[in-house]
C-alpha cells in the first residue's frame, strides 16, 4: 500500500507540474480535483518542474465510514523546484478513500493536510 502511495505521490506531482488534469482526474475525488484544477488555472501557463529528492510514507490510520474506507498517509521528504530552487522539506498528510462496495474501486485522494 505504501509503495503505491509513494508512486502516486510522485505521479501526481509530475502531473501537477505539467498541468495534466486528465492524469490527475484518475487519482482524486471530484471535490479534490476541483481544488487542484483551480490551483493549476491560477498558475496559468507557468510551467513548473519539481524534483522529489527523498520521500517516505507512513500509514497513520485506516477507518471505515459506511461504504468508504479512509486511510491517512503521512508523506515526509525533500523536494526542490528546478532548475535552481533550494531543497525544501515537506510534511503532508494525504487522506485517501476507497468505495468498498465497488470491487474495481481504487484509492482516491480526498484531502491534503499540511502536518507542519
JSON list of C-alpha atoms in Angstrom, two decimals:
[
{"chain": "A", "resi": 1, "resn": "UNK", "atom": "CA", "xyz": [0.00, 0.00, 0.00]},
{"chain": "A", "resi": 2, "resn": "UNK", "atom": "CA", "xyz": [2.73, 2.48, 0.96]},
{"chain": "A", "resi": 3, "resn": "UNK", "atom": "CA", "xyz": [4.82, 1.68, -2.12]},
{"chain": "A", "resi": 4, "resn": "UNK", "atom": "CA", "xyz": [1.79, 2.51, -4.28]},
{"chain": "A", "resi": 5, "resn": "UNK", "atom": "CA", "xyz": [1.10, 5.61, -2.20]},
{"chain": "A", "resi": 6, "resn": "UNK", "atom": "CA", "xyz": [4.62, 6.95, -2.83]},
{"chain": "A", "resi": 7, "resn": "UNK", "atom": "CA", "xyz": [4.35, 6.16, -6.55]},
{"chain": "A", "resi": 8, "resn": "UNK", "atom": "CA", "xyz": [1.01, 8.00, -6.69]},
{"chain": "A", "resi": 9, "resn": "UNK", "atom": "CA", "xyz": [2.54, 11.00, -4.88]},
{"chain": "A", "resi": 10, "resn": "UNK", "atom": "CA", "xyz": [5.30, 11.22, -7.49]},
{"chain": "A", "resi": 11, "resn": "UNK", "atom": "CA", "xyz": [2.91, 10.74, -10.45]},
{"chain": "A", "resi": 12, "resn": "UNK", "atom": "CA", "xyz": [0.56, 13.38, -9.10]},
{"chain": "A", "resi": 13, "resn": "UNK", "atom": "CA", "xyz": [3.42, 15.84, -8.56]},
{"chain": "A", "resi": 14, "resn": "UNK", "atom": "CA", "xyz": [4.58, 15.34, -12.15]},
{"chain": "A", "resi": 15, "resn": "UNK", "atom": "CA", "xyz": [1.02, 15.69, -13.50]},
{"chain": "A", "resi": 16, "resn": "UNK", "atom": "CA", "xyz": [0.54, 18.84, -11.39]},
{"chain": "A", "resi": 17, "resn": "UNK", "atom": "CA", "xyz": [3.82, 20.27, -12.72]},
{"chain": "A", "resi": 18, "resn": "UNK", "atom": "CA", "xyz": [2.59, 19.71, -16.28]},
{"chain": "A", "resi": 19, "resn": "UNK", "atom": "CA", "xyz": [-0.97, 20.86, -15.56]},
{"chain": "A", "resi": 20, "resn": "UNK", "atom": "CA", "xyz": [-2.28, 17.48, -16.76]},
{"chain": "A", "resi": 21, "resn": "UNK", "atom": "CA", "xyz": [-5.83, 17.46, -15.39]},
{"chain": "A", "resi": 22, "resn": "UNK", "atom": "CA", "xyz": [-6.68, 14.24, -17.24]},
{"chain": "A", "resi": 23, "resn": "UNK", "atom": "CA", "xyz": [-3.91, 12.35, -15.41]},
{"chain": "A", "resi": 24, "resn": "UNK", "atom": "CA", "xyz": [-4.84, 13.93, -12.09]},
{"chain": "A", "resi": 25, "resn": "UNK", "atom": "CA", "xyz": [-8.52, 13.00, -12.53]},
{"chain": "A", "resi": 26, "resn": "UNK", "atom": "CA", "xyz": [-7.71, 9.30, -12.14]},
{"chain": "A", "resi": 27, "resn": "UNK", "atom": "CA", "xyz": [-6.31, 9.82, -8.64]},
{"chain": "A", "resi": 28, "resn": "UNK", "atom": "CA", "xyz": [-8.73, 12.25, -6.97]},
{"chain": "A", "resi": 29, "resn": "UNK", "atom": "CA", "xyz": [-12.26, 12.65, -5.76]},
{"chain": "A", "resi": 30, "resn": "UNK", "atom": "CA", "xyz": [-14.29, 15.18, -7.78]},
{"chain": "A", "resi": 31, "resn": "UNK", "atom": "CA", "xyz": [-14.04, 17.71, -4.93]},
{"chain": "A", "resi": 32, "resn": "UNK", "atom": "CA", "xyz": [-10.26, 17.43, -4.70]},
{"chain": "A", "resi": 33, "resn": "UNK", "atom": "CA", "xyz": [-9.96, 17.58, -8.50]},
{"chain": "A", "resi": 34, "resn": "UNK", "atom": "CA", "xyz": [-11.88, 20.88, -8.50]},
{"chain": "A", "resi": 35, "resn": "UNK", "atom": "CA", "xyz": [-9.50, 22.33, -5.89]},
{"chain": "A", "resi": 36, "resn": "UNK", "atom": "CA", "xyz": [-6.33, 21.23, -7.71]},
{"chain": "A", "resi": 37, "resn": "UNK", "atom": "CA", "xyz": [-7.72, 22.35, -11.08]},
{"chain": "A", "resi": 38, "resn": "UNK", "atom": "CA", "xyz": [-8.31, 25.82, -9.63]},
{"chain": "A", "resi": 39, "resn": "UNK", "atom": "CA", "xyz": [-4.67, 25.95, -8.42]},
{"chain": "A", "resi": 40, "resn": "UNK", "atom": "CA", "xyz": [-3.42, 24.95, -11.87]},
{"chain": "A", "resi": 41, "resn": "UNK", "atom": "CA", "xyz": [-5.67, 27.53, -13.55]},
{"chain": "A", "resi": 42, "resn": "UNK", "atom": "CA", "xyz": [-4.39, 30.26, -11.20]},
{"chain": "A", "resi": 43, "resn": "UNK", "atom": "CA", "xyz": [-0.85, 29.38, -12.21]},
{"chain": "A", "resi": 44, "resn": "UNK", "atom": "CA", "xyz": [-1.71, 29.94, -15.86]},
{"chain": "A", "resi": 45, "resn": "UNK", "atom": "CA", "xyz": [0.88, 28.98, -18.46]},
{"chain": "A", "resi": 46, "resn": "UNK", "atom": "CA", "xyz": [3.73, 28.99, -15.96]},
{"chain": "A", "resi": 47, "resn": "UNK", "atom": "CA", "xyz": [5.43, 25.60, -16.21]},
{"chain": "A", "resi": 48, "resn": "UNK", "atom": "CA", "xyz": [6.87, 24.20, -13.04]},
{"chain": "A", "resi": 49, "resn": "UNK", "atom": "CA", "xyz": [9.23, 21.30, -12.54]},
{"chain": "A", "resi": 50, "resn": "UNK", "atom": "CA", "xyz": [9.70, 19.69, -9.17]},
{"chain": "A", "resi": 51, "resn": "UNK", "atom": "CA", "xyz": [12.35, 17.14, -8.25]},
{"chain": "A", "resi": 52, "resn": "UNK", "atom": "CA", "xyz": [11.42, 14.85, -5.40]},
{"chain": "A", "resi": 53, "resn": "UNK", "atom": "CA", "xyz": [14.76, 14.20, -3.77]},
{"chain": "A", "resi": 54, "resn": "UNK", "atom": "CA", "xyz": [13.51, 11.92, -1.00]},
{"chain": "A", "resi": 55, "resn": "UNK", "atom": "CA", "xyz": [10.09, 10.63, 0.08]},
{"chain": "A", "resi": 56, "resn": "UNK", "atom": "CA", "xyz": [8.89, 8.47, 2.93]},
{"chain": "A", "resi": 57, "resn": "UNK", "atom": "CA", "xyz": [5.34, 7.38, 3.71]},
{"chain": "A", "resi": 58, "resn": "UNK", "atom": "CA", "xyz": [3.75, 6.17, 6.93]},
{"chain": "A", "resi": 59, "resn": "UNK", "atom": "CA", "xyz": [0.23, 4.85, 7.33]},
{"chain": "A", "resi": 60, "resn": "UNK", "atom": "CA", "xyz": [-1.32, 6.75, 10.22]},
{"chain": "A", "resi": 61, "resn": "UNK", "atom": "CA", "xyz": [-4.86, 5.41, 10.29]},
{"chain": "A", "resi": 62, "resn": "UNK", "atom": "CA", "xyz": [-7.46, 3.41, 8.38]},
{"chain": "A", "resi": 63, "resn": "UNK", "atom": "CA", "xyz": [-11.13, 3.59, 9.21]},
{"chain": "A", "resi": 64, "resn": "UNK", "atom": "CA", "xyz": [-14.42, 2.75, 7.58]},
{"chain": "A", "resi": 65, "resn": "UNK", "atom": "CA", "xyz": [-17.39, 5.07, 7.32]},
{"chain": "A", "resi": 66, "resn": "UNK", "atom": "CA", "xyz": [-20.37, 3.42, 5.71]},
{"chain": "A", "resi": 67, "resn": "UNK", "atom": "CA", "xyz": [-19.21, 2.06, 2.35]},
{"chain": "A", "resi": 68, "resn": "UNK", "atom": "CA", "xyz": [-15.92, 4.02, 2.39]},
{"chain": "A", "resi": 69, "resn": "UNK", "atom": "CA", "xyz": [-12.51, 3.01, 3.65]},
{"chain": "A", "resi": 70, "resn": "UNK", "atom": "CA", "xyz": [-10.48, 6.09, 4.58]},
{"chain": "A", "resi": 71, "resn": "UNK", "atom": "CA", "xyz": [-6.72, 5.99, 5.08]},
{"chain": "A", "resi": 72, "resn": "UNK", "atom": "CA", "xyz": [-4.39, 8.74, 6.24]},
{"chain": "A", "resi": 73, "resn": "UNK", "atom": "CA", "xyz": [-0.83, 8.61, 4.92]},
{"chain": "A", "resi": 74, "resn": "UNK", "atom": "CA", "xyz": [1.90, 10.93, 6.14]},
{"chain": "A", "resi": 75, "resn": "UNK", "atom": "CA", "xyz": [4.44, 11.88, 3.48]},
{"chain": "A", "resi": 76, "resn": "UNK", "atom": "CA", "xyz": [7.72, 13.42, 4.51]},
{"chain": "A", "resi": 77, "resn": "UNK", "atom": "CA", "xyz": [10.75, 14.19, 2.45]},
{"chain": "A", "resi": 78, "resn": "UNK", "atom": "CA", "xyz": [12.56, 16.79, 0.48]},
{"chain": "A", "resi": 79, "resn": "UNK", "atom": "CA", "xyz": [11.91, 18.39, -2.90]},
{"chain": "A", "resi": 80, "resn": "UNK", "atom": "CA", "xyz": [13.13, 21.31, -4.93]},
{"chain": "A", "resi": 81, "resn": "UNK", "atom": "CA", "xyz": [11.74, 23.37, -7.75]},
{"chain": "A", "resi": 82, "resn": "UNK", "atom": "CA", "xyz": [14.01, 23.11, -10.77]},
{"chain": "A", "resi": 83, "resn": "UNK", "atom": "CA", "xyz": [16.20, 24.45, -12.22]},
{"chain": "A", "resi": 84, "resn": "UNK", "atom": "CA", "xyz": [17.70, 26.39, -9.33]},
{"chain": "A", "resi": 85, "resn": "UNK", "atom": "CA", "xyz": [15.43, 26.00, -6.32]},
{"chain": "A", "resi": 86, "resn": "UNK", "atom": "CA", "xyz": [16.74, 25.22, -2.89]},
{"chain": "A", "resi": 87, "resn": "UNK", "atom": "CA", "xyz": [15.80, 21.86, -1.33]},
{"chain": "A", "resi": 88, "resn": "UNK", "atom": "CA", "xyz": [12.75, 22.15, 0.91]},
{"chain": "A", "resi": 89, "resn": "UNK", "atom": "CA", "xyz": [11.37, 19.71, 3.44]},
{"chain": "A", "resi": 90, "resn": "UNK", "atom": "CA", "xyz": [7.72, 18.71, 3.16]},
{"chain": "A", "resi": 91, "resn": "UNK", "atom": "CA", "xyz": [5.42, 17.05, 5.67]},
{"chain": "A", "resi": 92, "resn": "UNK", "atom": "CA", "xyz": [1.87, 16.36, 4.46]},
{"chain": "A", "resi": 93, "resn": "UNK", "atom": "CA", "xyz": [-0.93, 14.04, 5.40]},
{"chain": "A", "resi": 94, "resn": "UNK", "atom": "CA", "xyz": [-2.96, 12.74, 2.49]},
{"chain": "A", "resi": 95, "resn": "UNK", "atom": "CA", "xyz": [-6.43, 11.37, 3.14]},
{"chain": "A", "resi": 96, "resn": "UNK", "atom": "CA", "xyz": [-7.42, 8.75, 0.57]},
{"chain": "A", "resi": 97, "resn": "UNK", "atom": "CA", "xyz": [-10.67, 6.90, 0.26]},
{"chain": "A", "resi": 98, "resn": "UNK", "atom": "CA", "xyz": [-11.94, 3.78, -1.46]},
{"chain": "A", "resi": 99, "resn": "UNK", "atom": "CA", "xyz": [-15.51, 2.68, -2.23]},
{"chain": "A", "resi": 100, "resn": "UNK", "atom": "CA", "xyz": [-15.84, -0.72, -0.55]},
{"chain": "A", "resi": 101, "resn": "UNK", "atom": "CA", "xyz": [-18.95, -1.73, -2.49]},
{"chain": "A", "resi": 102, "resn": "UNK", "atom": "CA", "xyz": [-17.14, -1.38, -5.85]},
{"chain": "A", "resi": 103, "resn": "UNK", "atom": "CA", "xyz": [-14.71, -4.29, -6.41]},
{"chain": "A", "resi": 104, "resn": "UNK", "atom": "CA", "xyz": [-12.84, -2.24, -9.06]},
{"chain": "A", "resi": 105, "resn": "UNK", "atom": "CA", "xyz": [-12.51, 0.90, -6.93]},
{"chain": "A", "resi": 106, "resn": "UNK", "atom": "CA", "xyz": [-9.11, 2.46, -6.42]},
{"chain": "A", "resi": 107, "resn": "UNK", "atom": "CA", "xyz": [-7.86, 4.73, -3.65]},
{"chain": "A", "resi": 108, "resn": "UNK", "atom": "CA", "xyz": [-8.66, 8.38, -4.45]},
{"chain": "A", "resi": 109, "resn": "UNK", "atom": "CA", "xyz": [-7.12, 11.45, -2.89]},
{"chain": "A", "resi": 110, "resn": "UNK", "atom": "CA", "xyz": [-9.79, 13.27, -0.89]},
{"chain": "A", "resi": 111, "resn": "UNK", "atom": "CA", "xyz": [-7.71, 15.81, 1.03]},
{"chain": "A", "resi": 112, "resn": "UNK", "atom": "CA", "xyz": [-4.23, 17.11, 1.81]},
{"chain": "A", "resi": 113, "resn": "UNK", "atom": "CA", "xyz": [-3.29, 18.48, 5.21]},
{"chain": "A", "resi": 114, "resn": "UNK", "atom": "CA", "xyz": [-0.01, 20.26, 5.99]},
{"chain": "A", "resi": 115, "resn": "UNK", "atom": "CA", "xyz": [1.42, 18.48, 9.01]},
{"chain": "A", "resi": 116, "resn": "UNK", "atom": "CA", "xyz": [3.90, 21.16, 10.00]}
]
